[in-house]
Short mmCIF file of C-alpha atoms and ligand atoms in Angstrom, two decimals:
data_model
loop_
_atom_site.label_atom_id
_atom_site.label_comp_id
_atom_site.label_asym_id
_atom_site.label_seq_id
_atom_site.Cartn_x
_atom_site.Cartn_y
_atom_site.Cartn_z
CA MET A 1 15.05 160.02 32.59
CA ARG A 2 15.72 162.92 30.25
CA LEU A 3 13.87 162.99 26.95
CA THR A 4 13.77 165.05 23.80
CA LEU A 5 10.24 165.02 22.39
CA HIS A 6 9.29 166.02 18.86
CA VAL A 7 5.55 166.61 19.01
CA TRP A 8 3.08 167.50 16.25
CA ARG A 9 1.35 170.78 17.12
CA GLN A 10 -1.59 172.07 15.15
CA ALA A 11 -4.04 174.72 16.47
CA ASN A 12 -7.11 173.39 14.64
CA SER A 13 -8.13 171.40 11.60
CA ALA A 14 -7.68 174.36 9.27
CA ALA A 15 -4.30 175.46 10.65
CA ARG A 16 -0.94 174.35 9.33
CA GLY A 17 0.82 172.19 11.87
CA GLY A 18 4.46 171.36 12.50
CA MET A 19 6.78 169.38 14.72
CA VAL A 20 7.84 171.22 17.91
CA THR A 21 10.72 170.03 20.08
CA TYR A 22 10.51 169.89 23.89
CA GLN A 23 13.00 168.84 26.56
CA LEU A 24 11.54 166.88 29.45
CA ASP A 25 13.54 166.01 32.58
CA ASP A 26 12.70 163.87 35.59
CA VAL A 27 10.63 161.32 33.75
CA SER A 28 10.20 158.17 35.80
CA PRO A 29 10.59 154.82 34.00
CA ASP A 30 7.44 153.71 35.85
CA GLU A 31 5.27 156.36 34.25
CA SER A 32 3.00 155.46 31.39
CA PHE A 33 3.46 157.26 28.08
CA LEU A 34 0.36 159.36 28.72
CA GLU A 35 1.55 160.27 32.23
CA MET A 36 4.75 161.45 30.63
CA LEU A 37 2.67 163.68 28.31
CA ASP A 38 0.68 164.89 31.34
CA LYS A 39 3.98 165.94 32.89
CA LEU A 40 4.93 167.81 29.72
CA ASN A 41 1.56 169.56 29.75
CA GLU A 42 1.92 170.64 33.37
CA GLN A 43 5.20 172.31 32.45
CA LEU A 44 3.66 173.93 29.40
CA ILE A 45 0.79 175.30 31.47
CA GLU A 46 3.22 176.66 34.08
CA ARG A 47 5.08 178.44 31.29
CA GLY A 48 1.80 179.87 30.00
CA GLU A 49 1.85 177.78 26.80
CA GLU A 50 -0.96 175.72 25.30
CA PRO A 51 -0.85 172.09 26.51
CA VAL A 52 -0.59 169.32 23.93
CA ALA A 53 -4.04 167.92 23.10
CA PHE A 54 -4.24 164.13 22.95
CA ASP A 55 -7.07 161.60 23.19
CA HIS A 56 -7.43 159.29 26.18
CA ASP A 57 -10.13 157.90 28.38
CA CYS A 58 -9.87 154.59 30.24
CA ARG A 59 -6.06 154.47 30.39
CA GLU A 60 -6.36 150.74 30.86
CA GLY A 61 -6.24 149.57 27.27
CA ILE A 62 -9.91 148.85 26.70
CA CYS A 63 -11.64 151.93 25.31
CA GLY A 64 -9.67 152.66 22.15
CA SER A 65 -9.47 156.40 22.76
CA CYS A 66 -5.72 156.75 22.96
CA SER A 67 -3.72 156.80 19.75
CA LEU A 68 -0.30 158.28 18.77
CA MET A 69 2.34 157.30 16.27
CA ILE A 70 5.42 156.91 18.44
CA ASP A 71 8.64 156.87 16.43
CA GLY A 72 6.58 155.85 13.41
CA ILE A 73 4.85 152.91 15.11
CA ALA A 74 1.18 153.02 16.07
CA HIS A 75 0.85 152.78 19.89
CA GLY A 76 4.65 152.61 20.15
CA PRO A 77 7.17 149.80 20.24
CA ASP A 78 5.40 147.19 22.41
CA ALA A 79 3.30 144.55 20.65
CA ALA A 80 -0.33 144.13 21.73
CA THR A 81 -0.17 147.30 23.83
CA THR A 82 -2.10 150.55 23.62
CA THR A 83 -0.30 153.86 24.16
CA CYS A 84 -1.92 154.21 27.60
CA GLN A 85 -0.40 150.87 28.62
CA LEU A 86 3.06 151.69 27.27
CA HIS A 87 5.62 152.55 29.93
CA MET A 88 8.62 154.82 29.81
CA ARG A 89 10.98 152.03 30.87
CA ARG A 90 10.64 150.90 27.27
CA PHE A 91 12.74 153.93 26.23
CA ARG A 92 16.37 154.75 26.95
CA ASP A 93 17.42 157.69 29.07
CA GLY A 94 18.24 160.53 26.70
CA ALA A 95 16.00 159.17 23.94
CA GLU A 96 14.52 161.33 21.21
CA ILE A 97 10.88 160.43 20.61
CA TYR A 98 8.72 161.47 17.66
CA ILE A 99 5.02 161.78 18.52
CA GLU A 100 2.50 162.28 15.73
CA PRO A 101 -1.26 161.91 15.24
CA TRP A 102 -2.80 159.14 13.12
CA ARG A 103 -2.41 160.21 9.49
CA ALA A 104 -5.20 159.44 7.06
CA LYS A 105 -7.47 161.50 4.86
CA ALA A 106 -10.42 159.85 6.62
CA PHE A 107 -9.04 160.86 10.06
CA PRO A 108 -8.54 164.65 9.85
CA VAL A 109 -6.52 166.24 12.65
CA LEU A 110 -8.74 168.27 14.97
CA ARG A 111 -5.98 169.62 17.15
CA ASP A 112 -2.38 168.55 17.91
CA LEU A 113 -2.51 164.77 18.35
CA ILE A 114 -6.30 164.39 18.22
CA THR A 115 -7.92 163.14 15.04
CA ASP A 116 -11.58 162.82 14.12
CA ARG A 117 -12.28 159.08 13.92
CA SER A 118 -16.01 159.37 13.31
CA ALA A 119 -15.50 157.75 9.90
CA PHE A 120 -15.40 154.48 11.90
CA ASP A 121 -18.75 155.32 13.49
CA ARG A 122 -20.30 155.88 10.06
CA VAL A 123 -18.94 152.53 8.85
CA ILE A 124 -20.59 150.84 11.86
CA GLN A 125 -23.84 152.73 11.25
CA ALA A 126 -23.83 151.43 7.68
CA GLY A 127 -24.34 147.85 8.86
CA GLY A 128 -22.30 146.84 11.89
CA TYR A 129 -25.27 145.70 13.90
CA VAL A 130 -27.91 142.99 14.16
CA SER A 131 -31.56 144.05 13.87
CA VAL A 132 -33.92 142.24 16.25
CA ASN A 133 -37.41 142.90 17.49
CA THR A 134 -37.14 143.17 21.21
CA GLY A 135 -39.73 141.62 23.46
CA SER A 136 -39.47 139.22 26.32
CA ALA A 137 -35.88 138.12 26.76
CA PRO A 138 -35.18 134.81 24.95
CA ASP A 139 -33.58 131.92 26.76
CA ALA A 140 -29.82 132.51 26.61
CA ASN A 141 -29.18 128.92 25.58
CA ALA A 142 -31.91 128.74 22.93
CA VAL A 143 -29.45 129.46 20.11
CA PRO A 144 -26.57 126.97 20.13
CA VAL A 145 -23.19 128.45 19.13
CA PRO A 146 -20.27 126.10 18.44
CA LYS A 147 -17.34 126.85 20.74
CA ALA A 148 -14.94 127.50 17.84
CA ASP A 149 -17.32 130.10 16.40
CA ALA A 150 -17.87 131.73 19.76
CA ASP A 151 -14.10 131.98 20.24
CA ALA A 152 -13.48 133.39 16.73
CA ALA A 153 -16.29 135.93 17.17
CA MET A 154 -14.87 136.93 20.53
CA ASP A 155 -11.37 137.37 19.07
CA ALA A 156 -12.77 139.69 16.40
CA ALA A 157 -14.94 141.51 18.92
CA ALA A 158 -11.80 142.42 20.87
CA CYS A 159 -11.29 145.28 18.39
CA ILE A 160 -11.50 148.57 20.30
CA GLY A 161 -11.74 150.71 17.17
CA CYS A 162 -8.64 152.75 17.99
CA GLY A 163 -7.61 153.13 14.33
CA ALA A 164 -4.02 151.91 14.71
CA CYS A 165 -4.53 149.66 11.69
CA VAL A 166 -5.37 152.66 9.50
CA ALA A 167 -2.57 154.72 10.97
CA THR A 168 0.12 152.13 10.39
CA CYS A 169 -1.07 150.83 7.02
CA LYS A 170 1.04 152.20 4.16
CA ASN A 171 -2.26 152.66 2.31
CA ALA A 172 -4.27 154.05 5.24
CA SER A 173 -6.64 151.12 4.77
CA ALA A 174 -9.36 150.39 7.32
CA MET A 175 -9.78 146.77 6.25
CA LEU A 176 -8.57 145.24 9.52
CA PHE A 177 -11.15 147.29 11.45
CA VAL A 178 -14.01 146.62 9.04
CA GLY A 179 -13.01 142.96 8.75
CA ALA A 180 -13.03 142.61 12.55
CA LYS A 181 -16.48 144.19 12.86
CA LEU A 182 -17.83 141.93 10.12
CA ALA A 183 -16.16 138.76 11.41
CA HIS A 184 -17.49 139.31 14.90
CA LEU A 185 -21.10 139.18 13.66
CA ALA A 186 -20.59 136.80 10.74
CA ARG A 187 -19.40 134.01 13.03
CA LEU A 188 -22.58 134.04 15.13
CA PRO A 189 -26.03 132.68 14.25
CA GLN A 190 -27.62 136.05 15.09
CA GLY A 191 -25.49 137.73 12.45
CA GLN A 192 -26.56 135.51 9.53
CA ALA A 193 -29.76 137.24 8.40
CA GLU A 194 -28.02 140.49 7.46
CA ARG A 195 -24.62 139.00 6.72
CA ARG A 196 -24.27 139.75 3.01
CA MET A 197 -25.97 143.11 3.10
CA ARG A 198 -23.79 144.07 6.03
CA ALA A 199 -20.55 143.27 4.21
CA LYS A 200 -21.63 145.20 1.14
CA ARG A 201 -22.82 148.29 3.00
CA MET A 202 -19.88 148.52 5.37
CA VAL A 203 -17.37 148.13 2.53
CA GLU A 204 -19.18 150.78 0.50
CA GLN A 205 -19.10 153.17 3.45
CA MET A 206 -15.43 152.38 4.08
CA ASP A 207 -14.65 153.27 0.45
CA ALA A 208 -16.76 156.43 0.62
CA GLU A 209 -14.81 157.63 3.66
CA GLY A 210 -11.61 157.67 1.60
CA PHE A 211 -9.67 154.85 3.26
CA GLY A 212 -7.10 153.06 1.09
CA ALA A 213 -7.12 149.42 0.02
CA CYS A 214 -5.17 146.62 1.67
CA THR A 215 -2.07 145.32 -0.14
CA ASN A 216 -1.52 142.44 2.29
CA GLN A 217 1.63 143.81 3.92
CA LEU A 218 0.39 142.78 7.38
CA GLU A 219 1.57 145.96 9.10
CA CYS A 220 -1.84 146.27 10.79
CA GLU A 221 -1.57 142.81 12.33
CA ALA A 222 1.81 143.74 13.78
CA VAL A 223 0.59 146.84 15.63
CA CYS A 224 -3.00 145.97 16.54
CA PRO A 225 -3.18 146.28 20.34
CA LYS A 226 -5.83 143.55 20.37
CA GLU A 227 -3.93 141.23 18.01
CA ILE A 228 -6.71 141.05 15.42
CA ARG A 229 -5.50 138.81 12.59
CA VAL A 230 -5.67 139.57 8.85
CA SER A 231 -7.79 136.43 8.49
CA VAL A 232 -10.70 138.80 9.22
CA ILE A 233 -9.80 140.65 6.01
CA ALA A 234 -9.85 137.43 4.00
CA ALA A 235 -13.25 136.63 5.54
CA MET A 236 -14.51 140.10 4.63
CA ASN A 237 -13.32 139.61 1.03
CA ARG A 238 -15.24 136.32 0.87
CA ASP A 239 -18.45 137.85 2.21
CA PHE A 240 -18.12 140.88 -0.05
CA LEU A 241 -17.55 138.64 -3.08
CA ARG A 242 -20.60 136.56 -2.19
CA SER A 243 -22.78 139.60 -1.69
CA SER A 244 -21.76 141.38 -4.87
CA VAL A 245 -21.02 138.61 -7.39
CA PHE A 246 -22.23 135.17 -6.38
CA MET B 1 -30.00 141.82 -16.20
CA GLY B 2 -28.09 145.02 -15.66
CA THR B 3 -24.40 145.78 -15.53
CA ARG B 4 -24.59 148.12 -12.57
CA TRP B 5 -23.56 145.36 -10.17
CA LEU B 6 -20.40 144.89 -12.23
CA ALA B 7 -19.59 148.61 -12.28
CA ASN B 8 -20.20 148.76 -8.52
CA PHE B 9 -18.02 145.73 -7.96
CA LEU B 10 -15.12 146.93 -10.11
CA GLY B 11 -15.39 150.40 -8.60
CA SER B 12 -15.10 149.12 -5.03
CA SER B 13 -11.78 148.66 -3.26
CA ILE B 14 -12.26 144.92 -2.81
CA GLY B 15 -13.55 144.48 -6.37
CA SER B 16 -10.43 146.18 -7.73
CA LYS B 17 -8.23 144.04 -5.50
CA VAL B 18 -9.94 140.87 -6.64
CA THR B 19 -9.45 141.91 -10.27
CA VAL B 20 -5.73 142.44 -9.68
CA ALA B 21 -5.56 139.06 -7.94
CA VAL B 22 -7.45 137.06 -10.59
CA SER B 23 -5.57 138.69 -13.48
CA GLY B 24 -2.32 138.20 -11.56
CA LEU B 25 -3.20 134.52 -11.18
CA VAL B 26 -3.81 134.22 -14.93
CA LEU B 27 -0.48 135.91 -15.71
CA PHE B 28 1.27 133.76 -13.10
CA GLY B 29 -0.22 130.60 -14.63
CA PHE B 30 1.02 131.63 -18.05
CA VAL B 31 4.47 132.42 -16.71
CA LEU B 32 4.69 128.90 -15.23
CA GLY B 33 3.64 127.30 -18.54
CA HIS B 34 5.95 129.57 -20.52
CA LEU B 35 8.86 128.58 -18.28
CA ALA B 36 8.15 124.89 -18.76
CA GLY B 37 8.20 125.39 -22.55
CA ASN B 38 11.35 127.49 -22.50
CA LEU B 39 13.27 124.99 -20.40
CA LEU B 40 13.09 122.62 -23.41
CA VAL B 41 16.12 124.59 -24.60
CA PHE B 42 18.13 122.37 -22.22
CA ARG B 43 16.92 119.27 -24.06
CA GLY B 44 18.51 120.60 -27.23
CA LYS B 45 17.71 122.21 -30.50
CA GLY B 46 15.29 119.52 -31.69
CA ALA B 47 13.09 119.63 -28.61
CA LEU B 48 12.73 123.42 -28.54
CA ASN B 49 12.15 123.78 -32.27
CA ASP B 50 9.61 120.91 -32.27
CA TYR B 51 7.69 122.70 -29.54
CA ALA B 52 7.84 126.01 -31.45
CA GLU B 53 6.65 124.30 -34.62
CA PHE B 54 3.79 122.66 -32.72
CA LEU B 55 2.66 126.08 -31.43
CA ALA B 56 2.99 127.65 -34.88
CA HIS B 57 0.50 125.08 -36.13
CA GLN B 58 -2.05 125.90 -33.42
CA PRO B 59 -3.12 129.44 -34.34
CA GLY B 60 -6.47 129.04 -32.58
CA LEU B 61 -4.86 128.06 -29.30
CA VAL B 62 -2.09 130.64 -29.55
CA TRP B 63 -4.41 133.55 -30.34
CA THR B 64 -6.89 132.57 -27.64
CA VAL B 65 -4.11 132.53 -25.07
CA ARG B 66 -2.78 135.85 -26.36
CA ALA B 67 -6.22 137.46 -26.13
CA VAL B 68 -6.74 136.20 -22.57
CA LEU B 69 -3.28 137.41 -21.57
CA LEU B 70 -3.83 140.83 -23.10
CA VAL B 71 -7.11 141.29 -21.25
CA ALA B 72 -5.53 140.05 -18.03
CA LEU B 73 -2.53 142.35 -18.40
CA LEU B 74 -4.67 145.40 -19.16
CA ALA B 75 -6.99 144.64 -16.22
CA HIS B 76 -4.04 143.96 -13.91
CA VAL B 77 -2.10 147.10 -14.75
CA SER B 78 -5.06 149.48 -14.86
CA MET B 79 -6.61 148.25 -11.62
CA ALA B 80 -3.25 148.07 -9.84
CA ILE B 81 -2.44 151.66 -10.81
CA ARG B 82 -5.90 152.84 -9.80
CA LEU B 83 -5.54 151.16 -6.41
CA GLN B 84 -2.15 152.74 -5.88
CA LEU B 85 -3.56 156.18 -6.67
CA ARG B 86 -6.42 155.60 -4.25
CA ASN B 87 -3.96 154.46 -1.60
CA ARG B 88 -1.75 157.47 -2.03
CA ALA B 89 -4.74 159.80 -1.79
CA ALA B 90 -5.76 158.09 1.45
CA ARG B 91 -2.74 159.60 3.24
CA PRO B 92 -2.16 163.14 1.96
CA GLN B 93 0.15 164.08 4.82
CA PRO B 94 3.09 161.74 5.38
CA TYR B 95 4.61 160.95 8.77
CA ALA B 96 7.71 162.87 9.84
CA ARG B 97 9.06 159.60 11.23
CA ASN B 98 7.91 156.43 9.55
CA ALA B 99 8.77 152.89 10.55
CA THR B 100 8.02 149.57 8.90
CA VAL B 101 7.32 146.76 11.31
CA GLN B 102 7.09 143.72 9.05
CA ALA B 103 6.06 144.66 5.49
CA SER B 104 8.58 143.23 3.03
CA LEU B 105 10.38 145.54 0.61
CA ALA B 106 8.85 143.56 -2.27
CA SER B 107 5.34 144.27 -0.95
CA ARG B 108 6.07 147.98 -0.76
CA GLN B 109 7.56 148.19 -4.25
CA MET B 110 4.92 146.30 -6.25
CA LEU B 111 4.23 149.27 -8.53
CA LEU B 112 7.92 149.77 -9.27
CA SER B 113 8.61 146.09 -9.96
CA GLY B 114 5.36 145.83 -11.93
CA LEU B 115 6.12 148.81 -14.17
CA LEU B 116 9.64 147.55 -14.85
CA VAL B 117 8.24 144.11 -15.72
CA LEU B 118 5.76 145.85 -18.05
CA ALA B 119 8.62 147.63 -19.83
CA TYR B 120 10.39 144.29 -20.10
CA ILE B 121 7.28 142.58 -21.53
CA VAL B 122 7.17 145.21 -24.31
CA TYR B 123 10.85 144.76 -25.07
CA HIS B 124 10.61 140.96 -24.90
CA LEU B 125 7.71 140.88 -27.40
CA LEU B 126 9.61 143.18 -29.79
CA HIS B 127 12.69 140.99 -29.39
CA PHE B 128 11.45 137.41 -29.73
CA THR B 129 7.83 137.61 -30.92
CA VAL B 130 7.98 140.42 -33.49
CA GLY B 131 11.70 140.28 -34.19
CA ALA B 132 12.03 144.04 -34.30
CA THR B 133 15.16 144.50 -32.18
CA ASP B 134 17.37 141.73 -33.61
CA HIS B 135 16.16 140.99 -37.09
CA ALA B 136 19.04 138.74 -38.12
CA ALA B 137 18.61 136.41 -35.14
CA PHE B 138 14.86 136.29 -35.65
CA GLU B 139 15.06 135.31 -39.33
CA GLN B 140 17.07 132.11 -38.79
CA VAL B 141 15.62 128.91 -40.20
CA GLU B 142 16.46 125.26 -39.87
CA GLN B 143 16.13 122.52 -42.52
CA VAL B 144 14.57 119.29 -41.32
CA VAL B 145 13.97 116.14 -43.32
CA ARG B 146 10.46 114.81 -42.93
CA ASN B 147 9.04 111.85 -44.92
CA GLY B 148 12.00 112.11 -47.26
CA ALA B 149 11.34 115.76 -48.04
CA THR B 150 13.34 118.70 -46.70
CA VAL B 151 11.22 121.34 -44.98
CA GLN B 152 12.18 124.68 -43.48
CA ARG B 153 11.13 125.83 -40.05
CA HIS B 154 11.79 128.73 -37.71
CA ASP B 155 15.00 128.08 -35.75
CA VAL B 156 13.98 129.30 -32.32
CA TYR B 157 16.96 127.64 -30.69
CA ARG B 158 19.46 129.60 -32.83
CA MET B 159 17.45 132.76 -32.25
CA VAL B 160 17.72 132.33 -28.48
CA VAL B 161 21.44 131.46 -28.59
CA THR B 162 22.23 134.39 -30.90
CA GLY B 163 20.01 136.77 -28.94
CA PHE B 164 21.48 135.90 -25.55
CA GLY B 165 25.00 135.96 -27.01
CA HIS B 166 24.94 139.73 -26.66
CA VAL B 167 25.99 140.62 -23.11
CA PRO B 168 23.65 143.63 -22.66
CA VAL B 169 20.66 141.59 -23.90
CA ALA B 170 21.44 138.67 -21.58
CA ALA B 171 21.96 141.08 -18.68
CA ALA B 172 18.60 142.78 -19.35
CA TYR B 173 16.82 139.43 -19.24
CA VAL B 174 18.55 138.44 -16.01
CA VAL B 175 17.58 141.71 -14.30
CA ALA B 176 14.02 141.68 -15.64
CA ASN B 177 13.34 138.14 -14.48
CA ALA B 178 14.82 138.87 -11.08
CA LEU B 179 12.31 141.74 -10.88
CA LEU B 180 9.49 139.41 -11.93
CA ALA B 181 10.49 136.96 -9.20
CA TRP B 182 10.57 139.84 -6.72
CA HIS B 183 7.08 140.93 -7.81
CA LEU B 184 5.79 137.39 -7.39
CA SER B 185 7.54 136.83 -4.05
CA HIS B 186 4.80 139.04 -2.60
CA GLY B 187 2.22 138.64 -5.35
CA VAL B 188 1.55 134.90 -5.19
CA SER B 189 0.73 134.62 -1.49
CA SER B 190 -0.99 138.01 -1.60
CA LEU B 191 -3.43 136.91 -4.28
CA PHE B 192 -4.63 134.02 -2.13
CA GLN B 193 -5.21 136.36 0.81
CA THR B 194 -7.11 138.76 -1.47
CA LEU B 195 -9.31 135.95 -2.72
CA GLY B 196 -10.04 134.96 0.86
CA ILE B 197 -8.15 131.66 0.69
CA ASP B 198 -6.25 131.62 3.95
CA ASP B 199 -7.38 128.67 6.02
CA PRO B 200 -4.84 128.11 8.83
CA ARG B 201 -4.45 124.50 7.66
CA TYR B 202 -2.59 125.65 4.55
CA LEU B 203 -1.72 129.30 5.19
CA SER B 204 1.96 128.60 5.84
CA TRP B 205 2.07 126.51 2.64
CA ILE B 206 0.72 129.48 0.69
CA ARG B 207 3.15 131.95 2.23
CA ARG B 208 6.21 129.74 1.81
CA GLY B 209 5.02 128.24 -1.48
CA GLY B 210 4.55 131.71 -2.98
CA ILE B 211 8.13 132.67 -2.28
CA GLY B 212 9.36 129.25 -3.42
CA LEU B 213 7.50 129.42 -6.74
CA ALA B 214 8.71 132.98 -7.33
CA ALA B 215 12.27 131.76 -6.79
CA VAL B 216 11.77 128.82 -9.16
CA ILE B 217 10.40 131.15 -11.84
CA GLY B 218 13.25 133.63 -11.40
CA ALA B 219 15.94 130.95 -11.39
CA GLY B 220 14.39 129.08 -14.31
CA PHE B 221 14.18 132.06 -16.66
CA ILE B 222 17.54 133.48 -15.61
CA SER B 223 19.26 130.14 -16.19
CA ILE B 224 18.74 130.44 -19.97
CA PRO B 225 20.60 133.69 -20.77
CA LEU B 226 23.14 132.72 -18.11
CA CYS B 227 23.88 129.34 -19.67
CA VAL B 228 24.17 130.87 -23.13
CA GLN B 229 26.69 133.37 -21.78
CA LEU B 230 28.62 130.60 -20.01
CA GLY B 231 28.70 128.59 -23.21
CA LEU B 232 26.62 125.75 -21.75
CA ILE B 233 23.99 126.24 -24.45
CA ALA B 234 25.47 126.77 -27.91
C1 HEM C 301 4.02 138.69 -15.88
C2 HEM C 301 3.52 139.74 -15.38
C3 HEM C 301 2.87 139.87 -14.01
C4 HEM C 301 2.50 138.93 -13.11
C5 HEM C 301 2.62 137.42 -13.25
C6 HEM C 301 1.94 139.62 -11.97
C7 HEM C 301 1.42 139.01 -10.85
C8 HEM C 301 0.87 139.67 -9.78
C9 HEM C 301 0.23 139.05 -8.67
C10 HEM C 301 0.02 137.56 -8.52
C11 HEM C 301 -0.15 140.04 -7.81
C12 HEM C 301 -0.85 139.86 -6.49
C13 HEM C 301 -2.31 140.22 -6.52
C14 HEM C 301 -2.85 140.43 -5.13
O1 HEM C 301 -2.21 141.02 -4.28
O2 HEM C 301 -3.97 139.99 -4.86
C15 HEM C 301 0.27 141.28 -8.36
C16 HEM C 301 0.08 142.51 -7.76
C17 HEM C 301 0.45 143.70 -8.33
N1 HEM C 301 0.92 143.89 -9.61
FE1 HEM C 301 1.45 142.44 -10.88
N2 HEM C 301 2.00 140.96 -12.19
C18 HEM C 301 2.55 141.16 -13.42
C19 HEM C 301 2.75 142.35 -14.06
C20 HEM C 301 2.48 143.58 -13.50
C21 HEM C 301 2.64 144.80 -14.20
C22 HEM C 301 3.08 144.95 -15.62
C23 HEM C 301 2.32 145.80 -13.33
C24 HEM C 301 2.38 147.25 -13.68
C25 HEM C 301 1.76 148.21 -13.07
C26 HEM C 301 1.94 145.18 -12.07
C27 HEM C 301 1.57 145.84 -10.92
C28 HEM C 301 1.13 145.24 -9.77
C29 HEM C 301 0.83 145.93 -8.56
C30 HEM C 301 0.94 147.44 -8.30
C31 HEM C 301 0.38 144.97 -7.66
C32 HEM C 301 0.00 145.21 -6.21
C33 HEM C 301 -1.44 145.21 -6.00
C34 HEM C 301 -1.67 145.07 -4.53
O3 HEM C 301 -0.70 144.89 -3.80
O4 HEM C 301 -2.81 145.14 -4.14
N3 HEM C 301 2.04 143.81 -12.21
N4 HEM C 301 0.88 141.04 -9.57
S1 FES C 302 -7.06 155.27 26.86
FE1 FES C 302 -8.51 153.68 26.65
S2 FES C 302 -7.36 152.28 25.44
FE2 FES C 302 -5.88 153.76 25.86
#
């Protein structure tokens, strides 16, 4: 395959960036999107140019490191698929592809396609945990959990924190992420003690980081590689209302 | 008892959203009631003017509703604008290539449709409530005989027929109410989601019902200027 790539290049967070166009030949349809970028980088290095910096780690769709807005869609055109699991057969030969970093005030660009997503870490630190005194391990079956709750908690816990929801949201809102983190603990007995405080603190931190507010357009649900549903946002709104008004 | 909790709540993203949703629900409820009253025009002059006379004799009710609506409108507009500003600030650098996967056009143009509806609300109040834009139509009265005596009352029916007899006026009402319906086509289901009411048992009812009610409201209001223009109400 022959591709024309328009890639965002930016030397560092203070520098002004811009789109740079590259031609790439001999791309195999069996390559993943990141392997295609590896190939581009090998050519850039051979030519003595700076390779394109992009985030990645597991390359098997579970760590949440990879990102990329591909033709304006977070993680590219396939539903429920991270960029590392996207394959070039999804594109036509001769295609022009736009590749940009996540764009949000709370996710500043560090270099090229890499953004600083530590705002998510600070939201988790604000309350996305359960405090327990450790001691001898309790019996695993001592706390009964209804199957429906266990399933719902597990669905929410599938969130890998990649930030695609923020990147795709027209308002750069992090509510799908925060909702998922809250729902995953709020559905379990262990999460009850700190439930209200958690919702309040995490929402406050989310606001302080400069994320936007959801307008229920459901773009996040459409691109989330783990298919987190906006019902977690409704659940977050309920818990936040309870903690701050009722 | 302090008020800091309230300031914190209203200052938060979710608190602002809930304010827009609750005030939107109040405005939506009024719009439904207002439509039901207005549709009396199809039952003839007597029915509409009776209803108007009834309201004119309920100043307590009318002014309470007006006060609630004013507060709701101010809260709705101010919080909605503040949210939009916050949302714009959250993405200072736009994408070179931007795609929309499933967000409806209505959901992306809520500020535009809302501001146009606001302009229309101002015009509409000047037109039919204050009588500033069409004084002659507004001043019309009707004589009715009651207990043998002739009394005079405001002829709302004539006012509407005369007002909507002007093509530009009728056209403005048609466009404005189409915009209101467009605003509500996203707004109604959205407010339930914001308030956390989204149980899967009735989620599809909310989503489809929201669009259905928006269409009913649009069609209902538009039918009046349209029928006057077509000569079906005279
Ligand atoms: C009869 C008048 C109006 C009615 C019935 C109405 C109704 C609604 C409803 C039900 C919502 C959804 C709330 C939610 O998403 O939770 C909404 C949202 C909104 N309204 Fe209105 N509205 C009216 C007038 C206005 C006006 C005058 C403006 C002017 C700025 C406006 C601006 C907005 C905006 C920007 C939103 C989006 C908020 C968001 O998506 O989070 N609306 N409206
Ligand atoms: S690299 Fe780990 S999810 Fe893509």
